[in-house]
């Protein structure tokens, strides 16, 4: 878990540090006086077992918080490709007793930003807020992460946006080539052979209950880490976190089960070569291989629908 979360801490620290005073470039630094690149991380745990990492940076009166959930698109079950990404996108569309408009208005009043995203192996909820407004912003973040409502009307809107995105990739040679290559490696039915936001058939079929079930299985204290970076003191921020996140309990016993990686046959071998995929109207791909023996790549490309 530590190695997967460390980049998130460094990114948060970099964002806050870059907003501070610029270094004095008029003076040549002394040998061996470079500041440490690795921040000091205080690691604690809330009463429900949720790990908390705190990095104190007092250059600016702001705080960035990130709830890292160690479940991403690689955990999408067969037939529901896109559920992790769609669940993440729907978190801020309604939570607790608040609608999406209520959440947006409250964030505007606090001069804060709250956004959710998903990657291959994790999902995250990010809060950026002035430190003076942190206590008022935490209830919003707690509601969005723990009590999303996934309203049907918002789901239909976000669903249509994603279907349009998938449709637009048919005119993108890079996207077509990337998916074709992935299908050649993993096979046409594997999760990694589909777009990260999912497949059109799956997105059309997903319901509010599907998203709620996936949220219950993935968004759990035992599968998450809360990272706090900014102008905070650990002894003051930990009681606030305990109040809003310490009572968070998993809603069920079911957990996400990841799809196993595809098996590699004993007679297959990986060959590195230079190739160019050319798009020809109306969405046909032609492969130009710069290699003495292009037969190395013919079988997987035929499986992917090329050649």
Short mmCIF file of C-alpha atoms in Angstrom, two decimals:
data_model
loop_
_atom_site.label_atom_id
_atom_site.label_comp_id
_atom_site.label_asym_id
_atom_site.label_seq_id
_atom_site.Cartn_x
_atom_site.Cartn_y
_atom_site.Cartn_z
CA UNK A 1 0.00 0.00 0.00
CA UNK A 2 2.78 2.42 0.91
CA UNK A 3 4.50 2.30 -2.50
CA UNK A 4 1.20 2.96 -4.29
CA UNK A 5 0.27 5.96 -2.13
CA UNK A 6 3.69 7.66 -1.93
CA UNK A 7 3.36 9.35 -5.38
CA UNK A 8 0.06 10.89 -4.27
CA UNK A 9 1.72 12.44 -1.22
CA UNK A 10 4.57 13.81 -3.34
CA UNK A 11 2.16 15.32 -5.87
CA UNK A 12 0.16 17.02 -3.12
CA UNK A 13 3.33 18.37 -1.53
CA UNK A 14 4.58 19.62 -4.90
CA UNK A 15 1.32 21.45 -5.62
CA UNK A 16 1.41 23.27 -2.31
CA UNK A 17 5.13 23.98 -2.44
CA UNK A 18 4.93 25.36 -5.97
CA UNK A 19 2.37 27.90 -4.78
CA UNK A 20 4.77 29.34 -2.17
CA UNK A 21 7.72 31.69 -2.43
CA UNK A 22 10.20 31.03 -5.23
CA UNK A 23 13.72 30.00 -4.27
CA UNK A 24 16.42 32.68 -4.28
CA UNK A 25 18.43 32.02 -7.45
CA UNK A 26 20.85 34.91 -6.84
CA UNK A 27 22.82 32.90 -4.28
CA UNK A 28 24.66 29.75 -5.27
CA UNK A 29 23.61 26.98 -2.87
CA UNK A 30 26.29 25.42 -0.71
CA UNK A 31 27.36 21.89 -1.50
CA UNK A 32 25.25 19.38 0.37
CA UNK A 33 22.60 21.95 1.37
CA UNK A 34 19.83 20.70 -0.92
CA UNK A 35 16.53 20.17 0.90
CA UNK A 36 15.23 16.64 1.31
CA UNK A 37 12.84 15.65 -1.47
CA UNK A 38 10.94 13.14 0.66
CA UNK A 39 8.47 14.83 3.02
CA UNK A 40 8.14 13.83 6.64
CA UNK A 41 4.97 11.75 6.85
CA UNK A 42 3.17 11.24 10.15
CA UNK A 43 1.17 8.03 9.99
CA UNK A 44 -1.78 7.47 12.28
CA UNK A 45 -5.00 5.43 12.31
CA UNK A 46 -8.56 6.36 13.17
CA UNK A 47 -10.68 4.27 15.52
CA UNK A 48 -12.28 2.40 12.59
CA UNK A 49 -8.87 1.40 11.20
CA UNK A 50 -8.70 4.05 8.44
CA UNK A 51 -5.01 4.93 7.92
CA UNK A 52 -4.21 8.66 7.97
CA UNK A 53 -1.03 10.18 6.55
CA UNK A 54 -0.25 13.79 7.49
CA UNK A 55 2.37 16.07 5.95
CA UNK A 56 2.66 19.49 7.61
CA UNK A 57 3.53 22.35 5.25
CA UNK A 58 3.01 25.83 6.64
CA UNK A 59 4.11 28.00 3.69
CA UNK A 60 0.49 28.70 2.64
CA UNK A 61 -2.79 28.63 4.62
CA UNK A 62 -4.33 25.85 2.52
CA UNK A 63 -4.95 22.13 2.87
CA UNK A 64 -5.17 19.37 0.29
CA UNK A 65 -6.81 16.12 1.35
CA UNK A 66 -7.02 12.93 -0.66
CA UNK A 67 -9.01 9.82 0.13
CA UNK A 68 -7.25 7.07 -1.78
CA UNK A 69 -9.35 3.97 -2.41
CA UNK A 70 -7.25 1.02 -3.57
CA UNK A 71 -9.79 -0.12 -6.15
CA UNK A 72 -9.72 1.10 -9.73
CA UNK A 73 -10.87 0.11 -13.18
CA UNK A 74 -8.91 -3.15 -13.07
CA UNK A 75 -11.51 -4.35 -10.56
CA UNK A 76 -14.42 -3.92 -13.00
CA UNK A 77 -16.24 -7.28 -13.14
CA UNK A 78 -16.88 -8.91 -16.53
CA UNK A 79 -19.95 -7.45 -18.19
CA UNK A 80 -19.70 -4.25 -16.11
CA UNK A 81 -16.64 -2.58 -17.56
CA UNK A 82 -16.75 1.08 -16.55
CA UNK A 83 -18.44 0.70 -13.17
CA UNK A 84 -15.44 1.92 -11.13
CA UNK A 85 -15.00 5.01 -13.30
CA UNK A 86 -18.72 5.76 -13.34
CA UNK A 87 -19.02 5.30 -9.58
CA UNK A 88 -16.21 7.79 -9.03
CA UNK A 89 -17.72 10.30 -11.45
CA UNK A 90 -21.09 10.11 -9.66
CA UNK A 91 -19.81 10.77 -6.13
CA UNK A 92 -20.29 14.55 -6.32
CA UNK A 93 -23.69 14.29 -8.08
CA UNK A 94 -25.48 13.94 -4.77
CA UNK A 95 -24.62 12.76 -1.25
CA UNK A 96 -26.41 12.58 2.07
CA UNK A 97 -29.23 15.13 1.98
CA UNK A 98 -27.43 17.32 -0.58
CA UNK A 99 -28.00 17.48 -4.32
CA UNK A 100 -25.21 18.19 -6.80
CA UNK A 101 -26.23 21.87 -6.79
CA UNK A 102 -26.17 21.98 -2.99
CA UNK A 103 -22.67 20.49 -2.96
CA UNK A 104 -21.42 22.94 -5.58
CA UNK A 105 -22.94 25.94 -3.77
CA UNK A 106 -21.42 24.89 -0.45
CA UNK A 107 -17.99 24.45 -2.02
CA UNK A 108 -18.20 27.86 -3.68
CA UNK A 109 -19.05 29.47 -0.35
CA UNK A 110 -16.01 27.81 1.23
CA UNK A 111 -13.68 28.68 -1.69
CA UNK A 112 -13.01 24.94 -1.91
CA UNK A 113 -12.75 22.34 -4.63
CA UNK A 114 -13.86 18.71 -4.35
CA UNK A 115 -13.32 16.28 -7.21
CA UNK A 116 -13.24 12.53 -7.77
CA UNK A 117 -11.29 10.44 -10.24
CA UNK A 118 -10.35 6.83 -10.94
CA UNK A 119 -7.29 5.11 -12.37
CA UNK A 120 -6.33 1.57 -13.18
CA UNK A 121 -5.58 0.45 -9.62
CA UNK A 122 -7.10 3.18 -7.42
CA UNK A 123 -9.80 5.81 -7.10
CA UNK A 124 -9.52 9.09 -5.23
CA UNK A 125 -11.53 11.95 -3.78
CA UNK A 126 -9.59 15.23 -3.59
CA UNK A 127 -10.39 18.25 -1.41
CA UNK A 128 -8.54 21.58 -1.71
CA UNK A 129 -9.62 24.21 0.81
CA UNK A 130 -8.31 27.20 2.82
CA UNK A 131 -7.27 25.93 6.23
CA UNK A 132 -9.71 28.31 7.94
CA UNK A 133 -12.59 26.54 6.15
CA UNK A 134 -11.40 22.97 6.67
CA UNK A 135 -13.79 22.19 9.53
CA UNK A 136 -16.74 23.30 7.38
CA UNK A 137 -15.56 21.38 4.29
CA UNK A 138 -14.99 18.04 6.01
CA UNK A 139 -18.72 17.21 6.35
CA UNK A 140 -19.03 17.63 2.57
CA UNK A 141 -16.12 15.32 1.87
CA UNK A 142 -17.44 12.78 4.37
CA UNK A 143 -20.89 12.75 2.78
CA UNK A 144 -19.54 12.43 -0.76
CA UNK A 145 -17.18 9.59 0.11
CA UNK A 146 -19.42 7.64 2.49
CA UNK A 147 -23.03 8.47 1.54
CA UNK A 148 -23.38 9.11 -2.22
CA UNK A 149 -26.96 8.81 -3.50
CA UNK A 150 -26.33 8.18 -7.23
CA UNK A 151 -29.52 9.96 -8.41
CA UNK A 152 -31.05 8.41 -11.54
CA UNK A 153 -31.35 11.68 -13.47
CA UNK A 154 -27.69 12.53 -12.94
CA UNK A 155 -26.71 8.97 -13.84
CA UNK A 156 -28.50 9.26 -17.20
CA UNK A 157 -26.68 12.53 -17.94
CA UNK A 158 -23.23 11.23 -17.02
CA UNK A 159 -23.93 8.00 -18.89
CA UNK A 160 -24.73 9.90 -22.10
CA UNK A 161 -21.56 11.97 -21.73
CA UNK A 162 -19.49 8.80 -21.56
CA UNK A 163 -21.19 7.19 -24.50
CA UNK A 164 -20.41 10.30 -26.55
CA UNK A 165 -16.78 10.10 -25.42
CA UNK A 166 -16.56 6.48 -26.55
CA UNK A 167 -18.15 7.37 -29.88
CA UNK A 168 -15.64 10.17 -30.44
CA UNK A 169 -12.70 7.78 -30.00
CA UNK A 170 -13.68 6.10 -33.26
CA UNK A 171 -12.22 9.14 -35.02
CA UNK A 172 -9.03 9.13 -32.94
CA UNK A 173 -6.24 7.06 -34.52
CA UNK A 174 -4.21 6.96 -31.29
CA UNK A 175 -7.17 5.64 -29.29
CA UNK A 176 -8.00 3.05 -31.95
CA UNK A 177 -4.41 1.83 -32.11
CA UNK A 178 -4.07 1.63 -28.31
CA UNK A 179 -7.23 -0.45 -27.94
CA UNK A 180 -6.30 -2.72 -30.85
CA UNK A 181 -2.86 -3.35 -29.38
CA UNK A 182 -4.35 -4.04 -25.92
CA UNK A 183 -6.77 -6.56 -27.40
CA UNK A 184 -3.89 -8.27 -29.13
CA UNK A 185 -2.04 -8.64 -25.82
CA UNK A 186 -4.86 -9.40 -23.37
CA UNK A 187 -7.52 -10.84 -25.64
CA UNK A 188 -10.76 -9.14 -26.71
CA UNK A 189 -12.73 -9.93 -23.53
CA UNK A 190 -10.20 -8.87 -20.87
CA UNK A 191 -10.74 -5.65 -18.87
CA UNK A 192 -7.47 -4.13 -20.06
CA UNK A 193 -8.63 -4.48 -23.67
CA UNK A 194 -11.47 -1.97 -23.11
CA UNK A 195 -11.31 1.79 -22.63
CA UNK A 196 -10.72 2.97 -19.07
CA UNK A 197 -14.19 4.55 -18.88
CA UNK A 198 -15.65 1.20 -19.94
CA UNK A 199 -17.52 -0.39 -22.82
CA UNK A 200 -20.68 1.08 -24.33
CA UNK A 201 -22.80 -2.01 -23.71
CA UNK A 202 -21.81 -2.11 -20.03
CA UNK A 203 -22.30 1.61 -19.47
CA UNK A 204 -25.80 1.45 -20.96
CA UNK A 205 -26.75 -1.40 -18.63
CA UNK A 206 -25.42 -0.03 -15.33
CA UNK A 207 -28.05 1.05 -12.80
CA UNK A 208 -28.12 3.06 -9.61
CA UNK A 209 -28.23 -0.16 -7.60
CA UNK A 210 -25.14 -1.45 -9.42
CA UNK A 211 -23.20 1.68 -8.45
CA UNK A 212 -24.38 1.49 -4.85
CA UNK A 213 -23.29 -2.14 -4.60
CA UNK A 214 -19.87 -1.39 -6.10
CA UNK A 215 -19.44 1.57 -3.73
CA UNK A 216 -20.23 -0.63 -0.73
CA UNK A 217 -17.67 -3.22 -1.81
CA UNK A 218 -14.83 -0.83 -2.73
CA UNK A 219 -15.18 2.32 -0.60
CA UNK A 220 -14.28 0.91 2.80
CA UNK A 221 -11.96 2.07 5.62
CA UNK A 222 -9.87 -1.09 5.26
CA UNK A 223 -9.39 -0.41 1.54
CA UNK A 224 -8.59 3.30 1.83
CA UNK A 225 -6.05 5.80 3.11
CA UNK A 226 -6.71 9.45 3.99
CA UNK A 227 -3.82 11.78 3.11
CA UNK A 228 -3.63 15.34 4.50
CA UNK A 229 -1.05 17.85 3.25
CA UNK A 230 -0.88 21.52 4.17
CA UNK A 231 -1.03 24.10 6.92
CA UNK A 232 -2.28 21.78 9.65
CA UNK A 233 -1.09 20.54 13.02
CA UNK A 234 -1.57 16.83 13.55
CA UNK A 235 -2.89 17.19 17.09
CA UNK A 236 -5.62 19.54 15.84
CA UNK A 237 -6.60 17.88 12.58
CA UNK A 238 -6.81 14.29 13.87
CA UNK A 239 -9.86 14.97 16.13
CA UNK A 240 -11.64 16.53 13.14
CA UNK A 241 -10.89 13.51 11.00
CA UNK A 242 -12.05 11.17 13.76
CA UNK A 243 -15.35 13.06 13.98
CA UNK A 244 -16.14 12.81 10.27
CA UNK A 245 -14.35 9.62 9.18
CA UNK A 246 -13.83 7.60 12.38
CA UNK A 247 -17.43 6.32 12.45
CA UNK A 248 -17.28 5.15 8.83
CA UNK A 249 -17.97 1.42 8.74
CA UNK A 250 -18.19 -0.95 5.76
CA UNK A 251 -21.80 -1.38 4.70
CA UNK A 252 -21.43 -5.08 3.89
CA UNK A 253 -19.07 -8.03 3.82
CA UNK A 254 -18.67 -8.31 0.04
CA UNK A 255 -15.40 -7.06 -1.37
CA UNK A 256 -14.22 -6.42 -4.89
CA UNK A 257 -12.63 -9.41 -6.61
CA UNK A 258 -10.23 -8.55 -9.40
CA UNK A 259 -10.17 -10.33 -12.74
CA UNK A 260 -7.09 -12.60 -12.98
CA UNK A 261 -4.36 -11.67 -15.40
CA UNK A 262 -4.36 -13.62 -18.68
CA UNK A 263 -2.16 -16.70 -18.82
CA UNK A 264 0.83 -16.65 -21.15
CA UNK A 265 1.21 -19.77 -23.28
CA UNK A 266 4.47 -21.67 -23.08
CA UNK A 267 5.11 -21.42 -26.82
CA UNK A 268 4.62 -17.65 -27.03
CA UNK A 269 7.38 -15.07 -26.80
CA UNK A 270 7.45 -11.30 -26.71
CA UNK A 271 9.34 -9.59 -29.53
CA UNK A 272 10.14 -5.87 -29.50
CA UNK A 273 9.94 -4.16 -32.87
CA UNK A 274 9.10 -0.81 -34.39
CA UNK A 275 5.70 -0.49 -36.03
CA UNK A 276 3.33 2.19 -37.25
CA UNK A 277 -0.46 1.91 -37.25
CA UNK A 278 -2.08 3.91 -40.06
CA UNK A 279 -5.77 4.86 -40.04
CA UNK A 280 -7.52 4.50 -43.38
CA UNK A 281 -11.15 5.57 -43.93
CA UNK A 282 -13.63 4.59 -42.72
CA UNK A 283 -11.94 3.26 -39.56
CA UNK A 284 -9.67 0.56 -40.95
CA UNK A 285 -6.18 0.07 -39.60
CA UNK A 286 -3.11 -0.79 -41.63
CA UNK A 287 0.06 -1.93 -39.85
CA UNK A 288 3.46 -0.88 -41.15
CA UNK A 289 6.12 -3.00 -39.42
CA UNK A 290 9.76 -1.91 -39.51
CA UNK A 291 11.26 -5.32 -38.91
CA UNK A 292 12.88 -8.06 -40.94
CA UNK A 293 10.33 -10.61 -39.81
CA UNK A 294 6.86 -9.09 -39.31
CA UNK A 295 5.43 -12.57 -38.70
CA UNK A 296 6.35 -12.03 -35.04
CA UNK A 297 3.35 -9.76 -34.60
CA UNK A 298 0.84 -11.25 -37.03
CA UNK A 299 -1.07 -13.64 -34.65
CA UNK A 300 -1.89 -11.12 -31.88
CA UNK A 301 -2.82 -8.44 -34.41
CA UNK A 302 -5.18 -10.77 -36.22
CA UNK A 303 -6.78 -11.56 -32.86
CA UNK A 304 -7.24 -7.82 -32.32
CA UNK A 305 -8.87 -7.38 -35.70
CA UNK A 306 -5.88 -5.90 -37.59
CA UNK A 307 -4.36 -7.37 -40.71
#
